[in-house]
Amino acid sequence: MINRARVETVDIPVHAATLRGDLSVPAGARGLVIFAHGSGSSRGSPRNRYVARVVREKGAATLLFDLLTSSEEVTDAVDAHLRFDIPFLARRLREVTVWARAEVGGPLGYFG
């Protein structure tokens, strides 16, 4: 039997911003896979959602989120300054990881 879980939209507080994410924790989840998306892809991508569904079917929770807010995406589309700011993106990923550990716990991995 496939382990189905409801996907819940969550707001993740990070320094000076709030990031949107889709969290799904199947019953008995044995860990969490964080799907980090930057410019050019998003948590809504059909490919990313498919991979997340397969991961959940194997018994892990998933968190799909975008590293940039919607307004940052608009700005970045013009000047591309955030998509290459690795320290900025790494801080975001670290803050989301701290949030996810508090919300879900267990071992975790990344997909991006």
PDB file of N, CA and C in Angstrom:
ATOM      1  N   MET A   1       0.841  -1.196   0.000  1.00  0.00           N
ATOM      2  CA  MET A   1       0.000   0.000   0.000  1.00  0.00           C
ATOM      3  C   MET A   1       0.881   1.254   0.000  1.00  0.00           C
ATOM      4  N   ILE A   2       0.526   2.225  -0.800  1.00  0.00           N
ATOM      5  CA  ILE A   2       1.269   3.478  -0.889  1.00  0.00           C
ATOM      6  C   ILE A   2       0.901   4.356   0.305  1.00  0.00           C
ATOM      7  N   ASN A   3       1.923   4.931   0.928  1.00  0.00           N
ATOM      8  CA  ASN A   3       1.743   5.799   2.073  1.00  0.00           C
ATOM      9  C   ASN A   3       1.478   7.224   1.583  1.00  0.00           C
ATOM     10  N   ARG A   4       0.239   7.652   1.609  1.00  0.00           N
ATOM     11  CA  ARG A   4      -0.115   8.990   1.120  1.00  0.00           C
ATOM     12  C   ARG A   4      -0.143   9.977   2.283  1.00  0.00           C
ATOM     13  N   ALA A   5       0.330  11.165   2.027  1.00  0.00           N
ATOM     14  CA  ALA A   5       0.342  12.202   3.048  1.00  0.00           C
ATOM     15  C   ALA A   5      -0.175  13.498   2.436  1.00  0.00           C
ATOM     16  N   ARG A   6      -0.834  14.283   3.254  1.00  0.00           N
ATOM     17  CA  ARG A   6      -1.349  15.577   2.817  1.00  0.00           C
ATOM     18  C   ARG A   6      -0.197  16.571   2.715  1.00  0.00           C
ATOM     19  N   VAL A   7      -0.205  17.379   1.673  1.00  0.00           N
ATOM     20  CA  VAL A   7       0.794  18.425   1.503  1.00  0.00           C
ATOM     21  C   VAL A   7       0.233  19.707   2.108  1.00  0.00           C
ATOM     22  N   GLU A   8       0.989  20.298   3.024  1.00  0.00           N
ATOM     23  CA  GLU A   8       0.570  21.508   3.728  1.00  0.00           C
ATOM     24  C   GLU A   8       1.480  22.665   3.337  1.00  0.00           C
ATOM     25  N   THR A   9       0.892  23.807   2.972  1.00  0.00           N
ATOM     26  CA  THR A   9       1.682  24.997   2.693  1.00  0.00           C
ATOM     27  C   THR A   9       2.118  25.607   4.018  1.00  0.00           C
ATOM     28  N   VAL A  10       3.418  25.902   4.126  1.00  0.00           N
ATOM     29  CA  VAL A  10       3.974  26.450   5.366  1.00  0.00           C
ATOM     30  C   VAL A  10       4.722  27.742   5.064  1.00  0.00           C
ATOM     31  N   ASP A  11       4.781  28.605   6.058  1.00  0.00           N
ATOM     32  CA  ASP A  11       5.586  29.827   5.991  1.00  0.00           C
ATOM     33  C   ASP A  11       6.812  29.616   6.868  1.00  0.00           C
ATOM     34  N   ILE A  12       7.977  29.802   6.280  1.00  0.00           N
ATOM     35  CA  ILE A  12       9.232  29.551   6.973  1.00  0.00           C
ATOM     36  C   ILE A  12       9.926  30.892   7.206  1.00  0.00           C
ATOM     37  N   PRO A  13      10.052  31.296   8.476  1.00  0.00           N
ATOM     38  CA  PRO A  13      10.713  32.572   8.748  1.00  0.00           C
ATOM     39  C   PRO A  13      12.226  32.461   8.566  1.00  0.00           C
ATOM     40  N   VAL A  14      12.774  33.372   7.796  1.00  0.00           N
ATOM     41  CA  VAL A  14      14.221  33.498   7.636  1.00  0.00           C
ATOM     42  C   VAL A  14      14.552  34.968   7.862  1.00  0.00           C
ATOM     43  N   HIS A  15      15.806  35.276   8.045  1.00  0.00           N
ATOM     44  CA  HIS A  15      16.202  36.654   8.326  1.00  0.00           C
ATOM     45  C   HIS A  15      15.579  37.622   7.318  1.00  0.00           C
ATOM     46  N   ALA A  16      14.749  38.516   7.821  1.00  0.00           N
ATOM     47  CA  ALA A  16      14.146  39.599   7.038  1.00  0.00           C
ATOM     48  C   ALA A  16      13.207  39.126   5.927  1.00  0.00           C
ATOM     49  N   ALA A  17      12.741  37.880   5.980  1.00  0.00           N
ATOM     50  CA  ALA A  17      11.831  37.399   4.934  1.00  0.00           C
ATOM     51  C   ALA A  17      11.048  36.185   5.448  1.00  0.00           C
ATOM     52  N   THR A  18      10.053  35.809   4.677  1.00  0.00           N
ATOM     53  CA  THR A  18       9.303  34.580   4.927  1.00  0.00           C
ATOM     54  C   THR A  18       9.255  33.814   3.618  1.00  0.00           C
ATOM     55  N   LEU A  19       9.679  32.558   3.669  1.00  0.00           N
ATOM     56  CA  LEU A  19       9.688  31.716   2.484  1.00  0.00           C
ATOM     57  C   LEU A  19       8.502  30.762   2.532  1.00  0.00           C
ATOM     58  N   ARG A  20       7.914  30.498   1.401  1.00  0.00           N
ATOM     59  CA  ARG A  20       6.799  29.557   1.291  1.00  0.00           C
ATOM     60  C   ARG A  20       7.349  28.175   0.992  1.00  0.00           C
ATOM     61  N   GLY A  21       6.703  27.182   1.588  1.00  0.00           N
ATOM     62  CA  GLY A  21       7.114  25.820   1.324  1.00  0.00           C
ATOM     63  C   GLY A  21       5.924  24.878   1.343  1.00  0.00           C
ATOM     64  N   ASP A  22       6.129  23.681   0.828  1.00  0.00           N
ATOM     65  CA  ASP A  22       5.122  22.627   0.851  1.00  0.00           C
ATOM     66  C   ASP A  22       5.708  21.466   1.643  1.00  0.00           C
ATOM     67  N   LEU A  23       5.116  21.211   2.815  1.00  0.00           N
ATOM     68  CA  LEU A  23       5.591  20.171   3.727  1.00  0.00           C
ATOM     69  C   LEU A  23       4.611  19.014   3.719  1.00  0.00           C
ATOM     70  N   SER A  24       5.152  17.804   3.601  1.00  0.00           N
ATOM     71  CA  SER A  24       4.327  16.609   3.658  1.00  0.00           C
ATOM     72  C   SER A  24       5.047  15.571   4.504  1.00  0.00           C
ATOM     73  N   VAL A  25       4.357  15.117   5.552  1.00  0.00           N
ATOM     74  CA  VAL A  25       4.940  14.151   6.480  1.00  0.00           C
ATOM     75  C   VAL A  25       4.046  12.911   6.513  1.00  0.00           C
ATOM     76  N   PRO A  26       4.441  11.848   5.813  1.00  0.00           N
ATOM     77  CA  PRO A  26       3.641  10.628   5.854  1.00  0.00           C
ATOM     78  C   PRO A  26       3.715   9.994   7.248  1.00  0.00           C
ATOM     79  N   ALA A  27       2.707   9.227   7.599  1.00  0.00           N
ATOM     80  CA  ALA A  27       2.703   8.522   8.880  1.00  0.00           C
ATOM     81  C   ALA A  27       3.951   7.651   8.964  1.00  0.00           C
ATOM     82  N   GLY A  28       4.638   7.720  10.096  1.00  0.00           N
ATOM     83  CA  GLY A  28       5.822   6.899  10.300  1.00  0.00           C
ATOM     84  C   GLY A  28       7.033   7.334   9.509  1.00  0.00           C
ATOM     85  N   ALA A  29       7.078   8.601   9.074  1.00  0.00           N
ATOM     86  CA  ALA A  29       8.201   9.092   8.270  1.00  0.00           C
ATOM     87  C   ALA A  29       9.528   8.805   8.974  1.00  0.00           C
ATOM     88  N   ARG A  30      10.494   8.330   8.200  1.00  0.00           N
ATOM     89  CA  ARG A  30      11.798   7.957   8.741  1.00  0.00           C
ATOM     90  C   ARG A  30      12.853   9.023   8.504  1.00  0.00           C
ATOM     91  N   GLY A  31      12.480  10.173   8.086  1.00  0.00           N
ATOM     92  CA  GLY A  31      13.423  11.250   7.811  1.00  0.00           C
ATOM     93  C   GLY A  31      12.756  12.299   6.945  1.00  0.00           C
ATOM     94  N   LEU A  32      13.533  13.269   6.529  1.00  0.00           N
ATOM     95  CA  LEU A  32      13.029  14.394   5.749  1.00  0.00           C
ATOM     96  C   LEU A  32      13.996  14.688   4.622  1.00  0.00           C
ATOM     97  N   VAL A  33      13.455  14.919   3.426  1.00  0.00           N
ATOM     98  CA  VAL A  33      14.248  15.380   2.296  1.00  0.00           C
ATOM     99  C   VAL A  33      13.799  16.810   1.999  1.00  0.00           C
ATOM    100  N   ILE A  34      14.759  17.730   2.029  1.00  0.00           N
ATOM    101  CA  ILE A  34      14.497  19.142   1.753  1.00  0.00           C
ATOM    102  C   ILE A  34      14.837  19.408   0.287  1.00  0.00           C
ATOM    103  N   PHE A  35      13.852  19.870  -0.459  1.00  0.00           N
ATOM    104  CA  PHE A  35      14.024  20.219  -1.868  1.00  0.00           C
ATOM    105  C   PHE A  35      14.208  21.725  -1.948  1.00  0.00           C
ATOM    106  N   ALA A  36      15.417  22.190  -2.239  1.00  0.00           N
ATOM    107  CA  ALA A  36      15.713  23.619  -2.309  1.00  0.00           C
ATOM    108  C   ALA A  36      15.711  24.069  -3.764  1.00  0.00           C
ATOM    109  N   HIS A  37      14.946  25.121  -4.053  1.00  0.00           N
ATOM    110  CA  HIS A  37      14.820  25.611  -5.419  1.00  0.00           C
ATOM    111  C   HIS A  37      15.259  27.062  -5.505  1.00  0.00           C
ATOM    112  N   GLY A  38      16.093  27.341  -6.473  1.00  0.00           N
ATOM    113  CA  GLY A  38      16.533  28.702  -6.715  1.00  0.00           C
ATOM    114  C   GLY A  38      15.887  29.237  -7.969  1.00  0.00           C
ATOM    115  N   SER A  39      16.531  30.158  -8.600  1.00  0.00           N
ATOM    116  CA  SER A  39      16.015  30.790  -9.800  1.00  0.00           C
ATOM    117  C   SER A  39      15.929  29.778 -10.940  1.00  0.00           C
ATOM    118  N   GLY A  40      14.828  29.811 -11.676  1.00  0.00           N
ATOM    119  CA  GLY A  40      14.667  28.939 -12.818  1.00  0.00           C
ATOM    120  C   GLY A  40      13.889  27.677 -12.529  1.00  0.00           C
ATOM    121  N   SER A  41      13.653  27.400 -11.271  1.00  0.00           N
ATOM    122  CA  SER A  41      12.858  26.249 -10.874  1.00  0.00           C
ATOM    123  C   SER A  41      12.049  26.669  -9.660  1.00  0.00           C
ATOM    124  N   SER A  42      11.045  25.886  -9.312  1.00  0.00           N
ATOM    125  CA  SER A  42      10.258  26.247  -8.142  1.00  0.00           C
ATOM    126  C   SER A  42       9.676  25.007  -7.499  1.00  0.00           C
ATOM    127  N   ARG A  43       9.134  25.213  -6.321  1.00  0.00           N
ATOM    128  CA  ARG A  43       8.515  24.091  -5.612  1.00  0.00           C
ATOM    129  C   ARG A  43       7.288  23.574  -6.362  1.00  0.00           C
ATOM    130  N   GLY A  44       6.757  24.367  -7.291  1.00  0.00           N
ATOM    131  CA  GLY A  44       5.591  23.959  -8.067  1.00  0.00           C
ATOM    132  C   GLY A  44       5.921  23.168  -9.326  1.00  0.00           C
ATOM    133  N   SER A  45       7.189  22.978  -9.621  1.00  0.00           N
ATOM    134  CA  SER A  45       7.596  22.265 -10.826  1.00  0.00           C
ATOM    135  C   SER A  45       7.046  20.841 -10.827  1.00  0.00           C
ATOM    136  N   PRO A  46       6.407  20.419 -11.911  1.00  0.00           N
ATOM    137  CA  PRO A  46       5.880  19.050 -11.974  1.00  0.00           C
ATOM    138  C   PRO A  46       6.960  17.989 -11.752  1.00  0.00           C
ATOM    139  N   ARG A  47       8.147  18.216 -12.274  1.00  0.00           N
ATOM    140  CA  ARG A  47       9.239  17.256 -12.089  1.00  0.00           C
ATOM    141  C   ARG A  47       9.610  17.138 -10.608  1.00  0.00           C
ATOM    142  N   ASN A  48       9.736  18.285  -9.930  1.00  0.00           N
ATOM    143  CA  ASN A  48      10.096  18.266  -8.512  1.00  0.00           C
ATOM    144  C   ASN A  48       8.995  17.631  -7.668  1.00  0.00           C
ATOM    145  N   ARG A  49       7.753  17.911  -8.001  1.00  0.00           N
ATOM    146  CA  ARG A  49       6.633  17.311  -7.265  1.00  0.00           C
ATOM    147  C   ARG A  49       6.586  15.792  -7.470  1.00  0.00           C
ATOM    148  N   TYR A  50       6.899  15.352  -8.677  1.00  0.00           N
ATOM    149  CA  TYR A  50       6.943  13.919  -8.942  1.00  0.00           C
ATOM    150  C   TYR A  50       8.017  13.239  -8.087  1.00  0.00           C
ATOM    151  N   VAL A  51       9.225  13.801  -8.092  1.00  0.00           N
ATOM    152  CA  VAL A  51      10.312  13.225  -7.295  1.00  0.00           C
ATOM    153  C   VAL A  51       9.935  13.218  -5.815  1.00  0.00           C
ATOM    154  N   ALA A  52       9.332  14.297  -5.325  1.00  0.00           N
ATOM    155  CA  ALA A  52       8.920  14.357  -3.921  1.00  0.00           C
ATOM    156  C   ALA A  52       7.887  13.278  -3.605  1.00  0.00           C
ATOM    157  N   ARG A  53       6.957  13.049  -4.517  1.00  0.00           N
ATOM    158  CA  ARG A  53       5.948  12.009  -4.293  1.00  0.00           C
ATOM    159  C   ARG A  53       6.604  10.638  -4.173  1.00  0.00           C
ATOM    160  N   VAL A  54       7.572  10.357  -5.038  1.00  0.00           N
ATOM    161  CA  VAL A  54       8.279   9.079  -4.982  1.00  0.00           C
ATOM    162  C   VAL A  54       9.032   8.950  -3.655  1.00  0.00           C
ATOM    163  N   VAL A  55       9.659  10.019  -3.214  1.00  0.00           N
ATOM    164  CA  VAL A  55      10.376  10.006  -1.930  1.00  0.00           C
ATOM    165  C   VAL A  55       9.399   9.703  -0.790  1.00  0.00           C
ATOM    166  N   ARG A  56       8.228  10.334  -0.806  1.00  0.00           N
ATOM    167  CA  ARG A  56       7.224  10.079   0.241  1.00  0.00           C
ATOM    168  C   ARG A  56       6.733   8.639   0.206  1.00  0.00           C
ATOM    169  N   GLU A  57       6.577   8.096  -0.993  1.00  0.00           N
ATOM    170  CA  GLU A  57       6.138   6.700  -1.117  1.00  0.00           C
ATOM    171  C   GLU A  57       7.157   5.742  -0.505  1.00  0.00           C
ATOM    172  N   LYS A  58       8.406   6.172  -0.413  1.00  0.00           N
ATOM    173  CA  LYS A  58       9.455   5.361   0.212  1.00  0.00           C
ATOM    174  C   LYS A  58       9.546   5.612   1.718  1.00  0.00           C
ATOM    175  N   GLY A  59       8.691   6.507   2.248  1.00  0.00           N
ATOM    176  CA  GLY A  59       8.602   6.679   3.694  1.00  0.00           C
ATOM    177  C   GLY A  59       9.299   7.877   4.289  1.00  0.00           C
ATOM    178  N   ALA A  60       9.696   8.843   3.484  1.00  0.00           N
ATOM    179  CA  ALA A  60      10.334  10.044   4.011  1.00  0.00           C
ATOM    180  C   ALA A  60       9.408  11.245   3.835  1.00  0.00           C
ATOM    181  N   ALA A  61       9.497  12.171   4.757  1.00  0.00           N
ATOM    182  CA  ALA A  61       8.789  13.444   4.636  1.00  0.00           C
ATOM    183  C   ALA A  61       9.501  14.298   3.590  1.00  0.00           C
ATOM    184  N   THR A  62       8.786  15.258   3.013  1.00  0.00           N
ATOM    185  CA  THR A  62       9.397  16.165   2.046  1.00  0.00           C
ATOM    186  C   THR A  62       9.030  17.609   2.366  1.00  0.00           C
ATOM    187  N   LEU A  63       9.976  18.493   2.089  1.00  0.00           N
ATOM    188  CA  LEU A  63       9.754  19.932   2.176  1.00  0.00           C
ATOM    189  C   LEU A  63      10.276  20.538   0.893  1.00  0.00           C
ATOM    190  N   LEU A  64       9.354  21.036   0.062  1.00  0.00           N
ATOM    191  CA  LEU A  64       9.737  21.743  -1.151  1.00  0.00           C
ATOM    192  C   LEU A  64       9.603  23.232  -0.861  1.00  0.00           C
ATOM    193  N   PHE A  65      10.656  24.001  -1.121  1.00  0.00           N
ATOM    194  CA  PHE A  65      10.571  25.435  -0.881  1.00  0.00           C
ATOM    195  C   PHE A  65      11.443  26.177  -1.874  1.00  0.00           C
ATOM    196  N   ASP A  66      11.152  27.448  -2.011  1.00  0.00           N
ATOM    197  CA  ASP A  66      11.909  28.320  -2.899  1.00  0.00           C
ATOM    198  C   ASP A  66      12.873  29.154  -2.068  1.00  0.00           C
ATOM    199  N   LEU A  67      14.125  29.242  -2.504  1.00  0.00           N
ATOM    200  CA  LEU A  67      15.139  30.008  -1.789  1.00  0.00           C
ATOM    201  C   LEU A  67      14.897  31.512  -1.844  1.00  0.00           C
ATOM    202  N   LEU A  68      14.129  31.958  -2.833  1.00  0.00           N
ATOM    203  CA  LEU A  68      13.831  33.379  -2.991  1.00  0.00           C
ATOM    204  C   LEU A  68      12.342  33.617  -2.786  1.00  0.00           C
ATOM    205  N   THR A  69      12.003  34.781  -2.249  1.00  0.00           N
ATOM    206  CA  THR A  69      10.604  35.178  -2.155  1.00  0.00           C
ATOM    207  C   THR A  69      10.123  35.552  -3.558  1.00  0.00           C
ATOM    208  N   SER A  70       8.825  35.701  -3.718  1.00  0.00           N
ATOM    209  CA  SER A  70       8.308  36.056  -5.045  1.00  0.00           C
ATOM    210  C   SER A  70       8.821  37.425  -5.491  1.00  0.00           C
ATOM    211  N   SER A  71       8.932  38.380  -4.585  1.00  0.00           N
ATOM    212  CA  SER A  71       9.448  39.699  -4.985  1.00  0.00           C
ATOM    213  C   SER A  71      10.938  39.632  -5.313  1.00  0.00           C
ATOM    214  N   GLU A  72      11.693  38.791  -4.614  1.00  0.00           N
ATOM    215  CA  GLU A  72      13.110  38.616  -4.945  1.00  0.00           C
ATOM    216  C   GLU A  72      13.268  37.956  -6.307  1.00  0.00           C
ATOM    217  N   GLU A  73      12.371  37.037  -6.640  1.00  0.00           N
ATOM    218  CA  GLU A  73      12.398  36.394  -7.963  1.00  0.00           C
ATOM    219  C   GLU A  73      12.237  37.425  -9.072  1.00  0.00           C
ATOM    220  N   VAL A  74      11.309  38.368  -8.876  1.00  0.00           N
ATOM    221  CA  VAL A  74      11.070  39.409  -9.880  1.00  0.00           C
ATOM    222  C   VAL A  74      12.332  40.244 -10.077  1.00  0.00           C
ATOM    223  N   THR A  75      12.937  40.674  -8.983  1.00  0.00           N
ATOM    224  CA  THR A  75      14.164  41.471  -9.060  1.00  0.00           C
ATOM    225  C   THR A  75      15.293  40.672  -9.688  1.00  0.00           C
ATOM    226  N   ASP A  76      15.438  39.420  -9.269  1.00  0.00           N
ATOM    227  CA  ASP A  76      16.517  38.576  -9.769  1.00  0.00           C
ATOM    228  C   ASP A  76      16.362  38.285 -11.264  1.00  0.00           C
ATOM    229  N   ALA A  77      15.138  38.254 -11.761  1.00  0.00           N
ATOM    230  CA  ALA A  77      14.915  38.028 -13.193  1.00  0.00           C
ATOM    231  C   ALA A  77      15.503  39.157 -14.027  1.00  0.00           C
ATOM    232  N   VAL A  78      15.621  40.337 -13.430  1.00  0.00           N
ATOM    233  CA  VAL A  78      16.154  41.498 -14.147  1.00  0.00           C
ATOM    234  C   VAL A  78      17.674  41.555 -14.060  1.00  0.00           C
ATOM    235  N   ASP A  79      18.211  41.373 -12.843  1.00  0.00           N
ATOM    236  CA  ASP A  79      19.658  41.588 -12.683  1.00  0.00           C
ATOM    237  C   ASP A  79      20.460  40.362 -12.252  1.00  0.00           C
ATOM    238  N   ALA A  80      19.810  39.261 -11.956  1.00  0.00           N
ATOM    239  CA  ALA A  80      20.467  37.986 -11.611  1.00  0.00           C
ATOM    240  C   ALA A  80      21.450  38.102 -10.443  1.00  0.00           C
ATOM    241  N   HIS A  81      21.239  39.063  -9.569  1.00  0.00           N
ATOM    242  CA  HIS A  81      22.205  39.255  -8.487  1.00  0.00           C
ATOM    243  C   HIS A  81      22.050  38.248  -7.343  1.00  0.00           C
ATOM    244  N   LEU A  82      20.847  37.725  -7.122  1.00  0.00           N
ATOM    245  CA  LEU A  82      20.656  36.801  -5.995  1.00  0.00           C
ATOM    246  C   LEU A  82      20.986  35.355  -6.352  1.00  0.00           C
ATOM    247  N   ARG A  83      20.723  34.948  -7.556  1.00  0.00           N
ATOM    248  CA  ARG A  83      20.936  33.536  -7.928  1.00  0.00           C
ATOM    249  C   ARG A  83      22.389  33.112  -7.834  1.00  0.00           C
ATOM    250  N   PHE A  84      23.313  34.079  -7.867  1.00  0.00           N
ATOM    251  CA  PHE A  84      24.733  33.764  -7.758  1.00  0.00           C
ATOM    252  C   PHE A  84      25.329  34.189  -6.420  1.00  0.00           C
ATOM    253  N   ASP A  85      24.491  34.633  -5.494  1.00  0.00           N
ATOM    254  CA  ASP A  85      24.968  35.036  -4.167  1.00  0.00           C
ATOM    255  C   ASP A  85      24.961  33.806  -3.253  1.00  0.00           C
ATOM    256  N   ILE A  86      26.013  33.006  -3.366  1.00  0.00           N
ATOM    257  CA  ILE A  86      26.086  31.730  -2.661  1.00  0.00           C
ATOM    258  C   ILE A  86      26.018  31.897  -1.143  1.00  0.00           C
ATOM    259  N   PRO A  87      26.717  32.853  -0.532  1.00  0.00           N
ATOM    260  CA  PRO A  87      26.580  33.017   0.926  1.00  0.00           C
ATOM    261  C   PRO A  87      25.129  33.320   1.344  1.00  0.00           C
ATOM    262  N   PHE A  88      24.432  34.151   0.574  1.00  0.00           N
ATOM    263  CA  PHE A  88      23.038  34.483   0.853  1.00  0.00           C
ATOM    264  C   PHE A  88      22.154  33.237   0.767  1.00  0.00           C
ATOM    265  N   LEU A  89      22.310  32.475  -0.312  1.00  0.00           N
ATOM    266  CA  LEU A  89      21.504  31.270  -0.503  1.00  0.00           C
ATOM    267  C   LEU A  89      21.834  30.207   0.549  1.00  0.00           C
ATOM    268  N   ALA A  90      23.100  30.090   0.918  1.00  0.00           N
ATOM    269  CA  ALA A  90      23.502  29.123   1.947  1.00  0.00           C
ATOM    270  C   ALA A  90      22.899  29.481   3.301  1.00  0.00           C
ATOM    271  N   ARG A  91      22.864  30.774   3.633  1.00  0.00           N
ATOM    272  CA  ARG A  91      22.216  31.203   4.891  1.00  0.00           C
ATOM    273  C   ARG A  91      20.746  30.828   4.887  1.00  0.00           C
ATOM    274  N   ARG A  92      20.088  31.047   3.770  1.00  0.00           N
ATOM    275  CA  ARG A  92      18.672  30.687   3.661  1.00  0.00           C
ATOM    276  C   ARG A  92      18.484  29.175   3.878  1.00  0.00           C
ATOM    277  N   LEU A  93      19.314  28.397   3.225  1.00  0.00           N
ATOM    278  CA  LEU A  93      19.198  26.946   3.359  1.00  0.00           C
ATOM    279  C   LEU A  93      19.453  26.518   4.805  1.00  0.00           C
ATOM    280  N   ARG A  94      20.422  27.121   5.431  1.00  0.00           N
ATOM    281  CA  ARG A  94      20.725  26.799   6.840  1.00  0.00           C
ATOM    282  C   ARG A  94      19.543  27.139   7.735  1.00  0.00           C
ATOM    283  N   GLU A  95      18.939  28.304   7.540  1.00  0.00           N
ATOM    284  CA  GLU A  95      17.793  28.711   8.363  1.00  0.00           C
ATOM    285  C   GLU A  95      16.589  27.805   8.134  1.00  0.00           C
ATOM    286  N   VAL A  96      16.358  27.402   6.901  1.00  0.00           N
ATOM    287  CA  VAL A  96      15.259  26.483   6.608  1.00  0.00           C
ATOM    288  C   VAL A  96      15.540  25.123   7.245  1.00  0.00           C
ATOM    289  N   THR A  97      16.786  24.699   7.236  1.00  0.00           N
ATOM    290  CA  THR A  97      17.158  23.426   7.864  1.00  0.00           C
ATOM    291  C   THR A  97      16.869  23.454   9.359  1.00  0.00           C
ATOM    292  N   VAL A  98      17.220  24.542  10.032  1.00  0.00           N
ATOM    293  CA  VAL A  98      16.944  24.674  11.474  1.00  0.00           C
ATOM    294  C   VAL A  98      15.435  24.595  11.713  1.00  0.00           C
ATOM    295  N   TRP A  99      14.668  25.306  10.902  1.00  0.00           N
ATOM    296  CA  TRP A  99      13.207  25.278  11.025  1.00  0.00           C
ATOM    297  C   TRP A  99      12.677  23.867  10.821  1.00  0.00           C
ATOM    298  N   ALA A 100      13.150  23.194   9.777  1.00  0.00           N
ATOM    299  CA  ALA A 100      12.656  21.847   9.444  1.00  0.00           C
ATOM    300  C   ALA A 100      13.004  20.840  10.531  1.00  0.00           C
ATOM    301  N   ARG A 101      14.195  20.938  11.098  1.00  0.00           N
ATOM    302  CA  ARG A 101      14.566  20.029  12.194  1.00  0.00           C
ATOM    303  C   ARG A 101      13.618  20.202  13.379  1.00  0.00           C
ATOM    304  N   ALA A 102      13.250  21.436  13.672  1.00  0.00           N
ATOM    305  CA  ALA A 102      12.335  21.694  14.789  1.00  0.00           C
ATOM    306  C   ALA A 102      10.931  21.187  14.485  1.00  0.00           C
ATOM    307  N   GLU A 103      10.501  21.289  13.235  1.00  0.00           N
ATOM    308  CA  GLU A 103       9.148  20.886  12.853  1.00  0.00           C
ATOM    309  C   GLU A 103       9.000  19.380  12.642  1.00  0.00           C
ATOM    310  N   VAL A 104      10.011  18.757  12.056  1.00  0.00           N
ATOM    311  CA  VAL A 104       9.891  17.353  11.651  1.00  0.00           C
ATOM    312  C   VAL A 104      10.863  16.454  12.406  1.00  0.00           C
ATOM    313  N   GLY A 105      12.090  16.897  12.582  1.00  0.00           N
ATOM    314  CA  GLY A 105      13.095  16.076  13.247  1.00  0.00           C
ATOM    315  C   GLY A 105      13.573  14.936  12.380  1.00  0.00           C
ATOM    316  N   GLY A 106      14.373  14.069  12.970  1.00  0.00           N
ATOM    317  CA  GLY A 106      14.888  12.895  12.262  1.00  0.00           C
ATOM    318  C   GLY A 106      16.016  13.230  11.320  1.00  0.00           C
ATOM    319  N   PRO A 107      16.556  12.198  10.680  1.00  0.00           N
ATOM    320  CA  PRO A 107      17.623  12.431   9.703  1.00  0.00           C
ATOM    321  C   PRO A 107      17.108  13.220   8.510  1.00  0.00           C
ATOM    322  N   LEU A 108      18.013  13.938   7.860  1.00  0.00           N
ATOM    323  CA  LEU A 108      17.558  14.684   6.680  1.00  0.00           C
ATOM    324  C   LEU A 108      18.573  14.648   5.569  1.00  0.00           C
ATOM    325  N   GLY A 109      18.057  14.904   4.378  1.00  0.00           N
ATOM    326  CA  GLY A 109      18.876  14.991   3.178  1.00  0.00           C
ATOM    327  C   GLY A 109      18.369  16.148   2.337  1.00  0.00           C
ATOM    328  N   TYR A 110      19.101  16.443   1.280  1.00  0.00           N
ATOM    329  CA  TYR A 110      18.769  17.567   0.422  1.00  0.00           C
ATOM    330  C   TYR A 110      18.631  17.113  -1.036  1.00  0.00           C
ATOM    331  N   PHE A 111      17.769  17.819  -1.759  1.00  0.00           N
ATOM    332  CA  PHE A 111      17.612  17.632  -3.191  1.00  0.00           C
ATOM    333  C   PHE A 111      17.486  19.029  -3.783  1.00  0.00           C
ATOM    334  N   GLY A 112      18.261  19.320  -4.801  1.00  0.00           N
ATOM    335  CA  GLY A 112      18.152  20.650  -5.388  1.00  0.00           C
ATOM    336  C   GLY A 112      18.870  20.743  -6.687  1.00  0.00           C
TER     337      GLY A 112
END
